[in-house]
mmCIF file of C-alpha atoms in Angstrom:
data_model
loop_
_atom_site.group_PDB
_atom_site.id
_atom_site.type_symbol
_atom_site.label_atom_id
_atom_site.label_comp_id
_atom_site.label_asym_id
_atom_site.label_seq_id
_atom_site.Cartn_x
_atom_site.Cartn_y
_atom_site.Cartn_z
ATOM 1 C CA MET A 1 224.214 -42.949 93.788
ATOM 2 C CA ILE A 2 223.576 -46.636 93.092
ATOM 3 C CA TYR A 3 224.658 -48.014 89.712
ATOM 4 C CA PRO A 4 223.771 -51.303 88.063
ATOM 5 C CA PRO A 5 227.237 -52.912 88.001
ATOM 6 C CA ILE A 6 227.092 -53.977 84.337
ATOM 7 C CA ILE A 7 225.858 -51.336 81.893
ATOM 8 C CA ALA A 8 225.287 -52.145 78.218
ATOM 9 C CA HIS A 9 227.262 -49.650 76.107
ATOM 10 C CA ARG A 10 225.286 -47.805 73.397
ATOM 11 C CA CYS A 11 222.128 -49.785 74.234
ATOM 12 C CA GLY A 12 223.074 -53.352 73.317
ATOM 13 C CA GLY A 13 226.832 -53.270 73.129
ATOM 14 C CA ALA A 14 228.344 -55.165 70.213
ATOM 15 C CA LEU A 15 225.341 -57.490 70.028
ATOM 16 C CA ALA A 16 222.917 -55.097 68.313
ATOM 17 C CA PRO A 17 223.109 -51.929 66.219
ATOM 18 C CA GLU A 18 224.305 -49.173 68.517
ATOM 19 C CA ASN A 19 221.918 -46.579 69.928
ATOM 20 C CA THR A 20 218.741 -48.329 68.755
ATOM 21 C CA LEU A 21 215.560 -49.625 70.335
ATOM 22 C CA ALA A 22 216.585 -53.092 69.167
ATOM 23 C CA GLY A 23 219.628 -52.735 71.391
ATOM 24 C CA LEU A 24 217.455 -51.850 74.374
ATOM 25 C CA HIS A 25 215.302 -54.924 73.848
ATOM 26 C CA LEU A 26 218.356 -57.150 73.501
ATOM 27 C CA ALA A 27 219.868 -55.750 76.696
ATOM 28 C CA ALA A 28 216.638 -56.394 78.563
ATOM 29 C CA ARG A 29 216.427 -59.965 77.248
ATOM 30 C CA LEU A 30 219.949 -60.619 78.527
ATOM 31 C CA GLY A 31 218.923 -59.428 81.967
ATOM 32 C CA CYS A 32 220.708 -56.066 81.940
ATOM 33 C CA ARG A 33 219.412 -53.574 84.468
ATOM 34 C CA GLY A 34 221.273 -50.624 82.988
ATOM 35 C CA VAL A 35 222.013 -49.237 79.528
ATOM 36 C CA GLU A 36 223.946 -46.265 78.160
ATOM 37 C CA PHE A 37 223.237 -44.330 74.974
ATOM 38 C CA ASP A 38 224.332 -41.148 73.197
ATOM 39 C CA VAL A 39 222.026 -38.237 72.417
ATOM 40 C CA MET A 40 222.465 -35.403 69.907
ATOM 41 C CA LEU A 41 220.089 -32.767 68.532
ATOM 42 C CA ALA A 42 218.614 -33.166 65.055
ATOM 43 C CA ALA A 43 218.103 -30.110 62.841
ATOM 44 C CA ASP A 44 214.616 -29.549 64.278
ATOM 45 C CA GLY A 45 215.936 -29.537 67.849
ATOM 46 C CA VAL A 46 214.630 -33.012 68.677
ATOM 47 C CA PRO A 47 217.142 -35.143 70.615
ATOM 48 C CA VAL A 48 217.928 -38.444 68.881
ATOM 49 C CA LEU A 49 220.129 -41.430 69.699
ATOM 50 C CA ILE A 50 223.374 -41.390 67.736
ATOM 51 C CA HIS A 51 227.087 -41.272 68.556
ATOM 52 C CA ASP A 52 228.790 -39.616 65.583
ATOM 53 C CA GLU A 53 228.146 -36.119 64.255
ATOM 54 C CA THR A 54 227.955 -37.691 60.790
ATOM 55 C CA LEU A 55 225.659 -40.448 59.571
ATOM 56 C CA GLU A 56 227.807 -42.681 57.390
ATOM 57 C CA ARG A 57 229.298 -45.088 59.949
ATOM 58 C CA THR A 58 226.063 -46.346 61.484
ATOM 59 C CA THR A 59 223.242 -45.484 59.073
ATOM 60 C CA SER A 60 222.244 -45.436 55.408
ATOM 61 C CA GLY A 61 222.370 -41.641 55.426
ATOM 62 C CA ARG A 62 225.066 -39.163 54.498
ATOM 63 C CA GLY A 63 226.016 -35.829 55.996
ATOM 64 C CA ARG A 64 225.647 -34.285 59.428
ATOM 65 C CA VAL A 65 223.058 -35.237 62.027
ATOM 66 C CA ALA A 66 222.574 -31.540 62.791
ATOM 67 C CA ASP A 67 221.490 -30.908 59.182
ATOM 68 C CA MET A 68 218.691 -33.496 59.117
ATOM 69 C CA GLY A 69 215.344 -33.434 60.911
ATOM 70 C CA SER A 70 214.260 -36.151 63.312
ATOM 71 C CA VAL A 71 211.546 -37.428 60.942
ATOM 72 C CA GLN A 72 214.114 -37.838 58.163
ATOM 73 C CA LEU A 73 216.525 -39.544 60.549
ATOM 74 C CA ALA A 74 213.814 -42.004 61.576
ATOM 75 C CA ARG A 75 213.514 -43.107 57.933
ATOM 76 C CA LEU A 76 217.188 -44.078 57.721
ATOM 77 C CA ASP A 77 218.406 -47.644 58.156
ATOM 78 C CA ALA A 78 220.431 -47.707 61.379
ATOM 79 C CA GLY A 79 220.591 -51.494 61.568
ATOM 80 C CA SER A 80 221.982 -53.057 58.389
ATOM 81 C CA ARG A 81 225.566 -51.926 58.943
ATOM 82 C CA HIS A 82 225.516 -54.104 62.045
ATOM 83 C CA HIS A 83 223.674 -57.086 60.516
ATOM 84 C CA ALA A 84 221.018 -57.669 57.867
ATOM 85 C CA ALA A 85 218.702 -59.046 60.555
ATOM 86 C CA PHE A 86 218.349 -55.484 61.849
ATOM 87 C CA ALA A 87 217.553 -53.899 58.466
ATOM 88 C CA MET A 88 215.555 -50.657 58.655
ATOM 89 C CA GLU A 89 215.979 -50.258 62.400
ATOM 90 C CA PRO A 90 215.375 -46.508 62.764
ATOM 91 C CA VAL A 91 217.312 -43.764 64.497
ATOM 92 C CA PRO A 92 215.123 -43.325 67.601
ATOM 93 C CA THR A 93 214.263 -40.146 69.439
ATOM 94 C CA LEU A 94 215.235 -39.730 73.074
ATOM 95 C CA ALA A 95 211.543 -39.660 73.967
ATOM 96 C CA ASP A 96 211.051 -43.077 72.357
ATOM 97 C CA ALA A 97 214.125 -44.493 74.086
ATOM 98 C CA LEU A 98 213.126 -43.241 77.534
ATOM 99 C CA HIS A 99 209.606 -44.597 77.064
ATOM 100 C CA ARG A 100 211.030 -47.971 76.060
ATOM 101 C CA CYS A 101 213.464 -48.000 79.001
ATOM 102 C CA ALA A 102 210.568 -47.376 81.374
ATOM 103 C CA ALA A 103 208.539 -50.185 79.795
ATOM 104 C CA LEU A 104 211.492 -52.582 80.047
ATOM 105 C CA GLY A 105 212.497 -51.519 83.554
ATOM 106 C CA LEU A 106 215.922 -50.289 82.434
ATOM 107 C CA TRP A 107 218.048 -47.688 84.225
ATOM 108 C CA ALA A 108 219.490 -45.326 81.604
ATOM 109 C CA ASN A 109 222.739 -43.388 81.390
ATOM 110 C CA VAL A 110 221.891 -40.660 78.884
ATOM 111 C CA GLU A 111 225.151 -39.327 77.467
ATOM 112 C CA ILE A 112 224.737 -35.775 76.195
ATOM 113 C CA LYS A 113 226.747 -35.801 72.968
ATOM 114 C CA PRO A 114 226.431 -32.322 71.445
ATOM 115 C CA SER A 115 227.419 -31.589 67.880
ATOM 116 C CA ALA A 116 229.853 -28.704 67.423
ATOM 117 C CA GLY A 117 228.561 -25.508 69.007
ATOM 118 C CA GLN A 118 225.423 -27.142 70.414
ATOM 119 C CA ASP A 119 226.615 -27.887 73.969
ATOM 120 C CA VAL A 120 224.301 -25.537 75.857
ATOM 121 C CA ASP A 121 221.187 -26.241 73.785
ATOM 122 C CA THR A 122 221.713 -30.004 73.855
ATOM 123 C CA GLY A 123 222.232 -30.064 77.605
ATOM 124 C CA ARG A 124 219.099 -28.026 78.199
ATOM 125 C CA VAL A 125 216.799 -29.948 75.846
ATOM 126 C CA VAL A 126 217.981 -33.376 76.989
ATOM 127 C CA ALA A 127 217.599 -32.455 80.661
ATOM 128 C CA ARG A 128 214.104 -31.074 80.129
ATOM 129 C CA LEU A 129 212.939 -34.223 78.366
ATOM 130 C CA ALA A 130 214.671 -36.521 80.851
ATOM 131 C CA ALA A 131 213.086 -34.735 83.799
ATOM 132 C CA ALA A 132 209.632 -35.047 82.252
ATOM 133 C CA ALA A 133 210.155 -38.775 81.697
ATOM 134 C CA ASN A 134 210.538 -39.268 85.442
ATOM 135 C CA GLY A 135 212.492 -42.492 84.956
ATOM 136 C CA LYS A 136 215.544 -44.102 86.495
ATOM 137 C CA LEU A 137 218.382 -42.277 84.779
ATOM 138 C CA LEU A 138 221.640 -40.377 84.936
ATOM 139 C CA LEU A 139 222.940 -37.664 82.607
ATOM 140 C CA SER A 140 226.609 -37.665 81.610
ATOM 141 C CA SER A 141 228.822 -35.741 79.209
ATOM 142 C CA PHE A 142 232.386 -34.902 78.269
ATOM 143 C CA SER A 143 231.133 -31.335 77.822
ATOM 144 C CA SER A 144 231.231 -29.164 80.936
ATOM 145 C CA ALA A 145 229.003 -26.612 79.202
ATOM 146 C CA ALA A 146 226.378 -29.272 78.446
ATOM 147 C CA LEU A 147 226.392 -30.493 82.051
ATOM 148 C CA ARG A 148 226.060 -26.962 83.427
ATOM 149 C CA SER A 149 223.162 -26.305 81.071
ATOM 150 C CA ALA A 150 221.507 -29.566 82.119
ATOM 151 C CA ALA A 151 221.906 -28.610 85.774
ATOM 152 C CA GLU A 152 220.266 -25.234 85.176
ATOM 153 C CA GLU A 153 217.315 -26.929 83.464
ATOM 154 C CA ALA A 154 216.827 -29.867 85.858
ATOM 155 C CA GLU A 155 219.062 -29.616 88.903
ATOM 156 C CA GLN A 156 217.395 -32.643 90.500
ATOM 157 C CA LEU A 157 218.722 -35.066 87.874
ATOM 158 C CA PRO A 158 221.983 -36.842 88.783
ATOM 159 C CA ARG A 159 224.917 -35.989 86.527
ATOM 160 C CA ALA A 160 228.314 -37.546 85.835
ATOM 161 C CA LEU A 161 231.403 -35.981 84.300
ATOM 162 C CA LEU A 162 232.911 -38.050 81.493
ATOM 163 C CA VAL A 163 236.682 -37.999 80.990
ATOM 164 C CA GLY A 164 239.386 -40.068 79.345
ATOM 165 C CA ALA A 165 242.253 -40.018 81.793
ATOM 166 C CA ILE A 166 241.456 -38.278 85.073
ATOM 167 C CA ALA A 167 243.311 -34.957 84.946
ATOM 168 C CA PRO A 168 244.746 -33.177 87.996
ATOM 169 C CA ASP A 169 241.913 -30.600 87.865
ATOM 170 C CA TRP A 170 239.156 -33.205 88.181
ATOM 171 C CA ARG A 171 237.910 -31.758 91.483
ATOM 172 C CA GLU A 172 237.466 -28.317 89.937
ATOM 173 C CA ARG A 173 235.578 -29.750 86.962
ATOM 174 C CA MET A 174 233.298 -31.766 89.233
ATOM 175 C CA ALA A 175 232.522 -28.636 91.227
ATOM 176 C CA GLU A 176 231.858 -26.411 88.213
ATOM 177 C CA THR A 177 229.501 -28.925 86.606
ATOM 178 C CA GLY A 178 227.772 -30.057 89.789
ATOM 179 C CA ALA A 179 228.583 -33.641 88.826
ATOM 180 C CA MET A 180 227.858 -36.313 91.403
ATOM 181 C CA ALA A 181 229.937 -39.087 89.803
ATOM 182 C CA LEU A 182 232.914 -39.528 87.504
ATOM 183 C CA HIS A 183 233.145 -41.796 84.437
ATOM 184 C CA SER A 184 236.621 -42.527 83.090
ATOM 185 C CA SER A 185 238.484 -44.750 80.677
ATOM 186 C CA ALA A 186 239.379 -48.062 82.272
ATOM 187 C CA ARG A 187 242.701 -48.106 80.436
ATOM 188 C CA ALA A 188 243.749 -44.750 81.847
ATOM 189 C CA LEU A 189 242.658 -45.375 85.434
ATOM 190 C CA THR A 190 245.301 -45.693 88.148
ATOM 191 C CA ALA A 191 244.779 -47.046 91.643
ATOM 192 C CA GLU A 192 246.100 -43.811 93.125
ATOM 193 C CA THR A 193 243.657 -41.589 91.256
ATOM 194 C CA LEU A 194 240.754 -43.918 91.959
ATOM 195 C CA ALA A 195 241.579 -43.781 95.660
ATOM 196 C CA GLU A 196 241.482 -39.969 95.534
ATOM 197 C CA VAL A 197 238.087 -39.966 93.809
ATOM 198 C CA LEU A 198 236.588 -42.461 96.244
ATOM 199 C CA ALA A 199 238.049 -40.619 99.244
ATOM 200 C CA ALA A 200 236.317 -37.463 98.010
ATOM 201 C CA GLY A 201 233.010 -39.337 98.104
ATOM 202 C CA PHE A 202 232.379 -39.714 94.382
ATOM 203 C CA PRO A 203 231.436 -43.023 92.736
ATOM 204 C CA LEU A 204 233.399 -43.910 89.608
ATOM 205 C CA ALA A 205 232.346 -45.978 86.585
ATOM 206 C CA CYS A 206 234.652 -47.151 83.777
ATOM 207 C CA TYR A 207 234.325 -47.626 80.028
ATOM 208 C CA THR A 208 234.677 -49.760 77.896
ATOM 209 C CA VAL A 209 235.300 -53.085 79.635
ATOM 210 C CA ASN A 210 234.852 -56.204 77.501
ATOM 211 C CA ARG A 211 236.547 -58.871 79.617
ATOM 212 C CA ARG A 212 235.207 -60.352 82.837
ATOM 213 C CA ASP A 213 238.619 -60.467 84.476
ATOM 214 C CA ASP A 214 239.153 -56.762 83.800
ATOM 215 C CA ALA A 215 235.760 -55.952 85.303
ATOM 216 C CA GLU A 216 236.450 -58.064 88.377
ATOM 217 C CA ARG A 217 239.781 -56.292 88.902
ATOM 218 C CA LEU A 218 238.085 -52.899 88.662
ATOM 219 C CA PHE A 219 235.322 -53.892 91.062
ATOM 220 C CA ALA A 220 237.937 -55.110 93.543
ATOM 221 C CA MET A 221 239.598 -51.678 93.316
ATOM 222 C CA GLY A 222 236.326 -49.947 94.188
ATOM 223 C CA VAL A 223 234.826 -49.067 90.794
ATOM 224 C CA SER A 224 231.021 -48.957 90.985
ATOM 225 C CA ALA A 225 230.125 -50.002 87.433
ATOM 226 C CA VAL A 226 231.517 -50.834 84.015
ATOM 227 C CA PHE A 227 230.196 -50.025 80.560
ATOM 228 C CA THR A 228 230.565 -53.004 78.248
ATOM 229 C CA ASP A 229 229.991 -54.065 74.650
ATOM 230 C CA ARG A 230 229.645 -57.658 75.880
ATOM 231 C CA PRO A 231 226.809 -57.855 78.402
ATOM 232 C CA ASP A 232 226.392 -61.485 77.371
ATOM 233 C CA LEU A 233 229.509 -62.341 79.411
ATOM 234 C CA TRP A 234 227.491 -61.965 82.612
ATOM 235 C CA ALA A 235 224.489 -63.854 83.933
ATOM 236 C CA ALA A 236 221.330 -61.866 84.566
ATOM 237 C CA SER A 237 221.788 -62.333 88.314
ATOM 238 C CA GLU A 238 225.165 -60.561 88.118
ATOM 239 C CA MET A 239 223.855 -57.445 86.379
#
């Protein structure tokens, strides 16, 4: 599996409202080749881009994402909490985001972020839509159930297991989910564990890396890619 080395976290990192189409456009303008974003099901079963199960932190709405339909979510302001220049930026659907990624030539890491009790359904729906999009993408999740469901729906799509620290049972979890790569916290990564992962033939990517020197150290250790809130720290030719 070949990763773009620098992947913009939540679409545009800290430079745009997270998980928005504006973030995708900003990442593309900076020269990013890869982006990451979070996907959750709305009340009507439509997958939308959002990180939290609740709306207050990033949008003008209140309550749970799972209790609001995708049309209602699209009417919320998902930009002003970042900056007034992004006022009325909507909560996009996954379909819109994948279409925009294809138009911009962006590789996408689609993180399956199920709300409570929605792991299996979210994995299945996201995988079905991602497979139909036929774009350059990878599915990832902290949820083993979501990854297994995604594999059952679209086995051909590459998948990565998301973890904080890499636990001793990482091999078993990779096997049970059919994951082809591992994504871990940069802070929790040790050289010894990384060596074990690489020796087993799995690429590893790290989040969230916001300093060039930290990224360079990780690349020297053998990490394939970093997720960053600061894609502006790199030139387009480096991404």
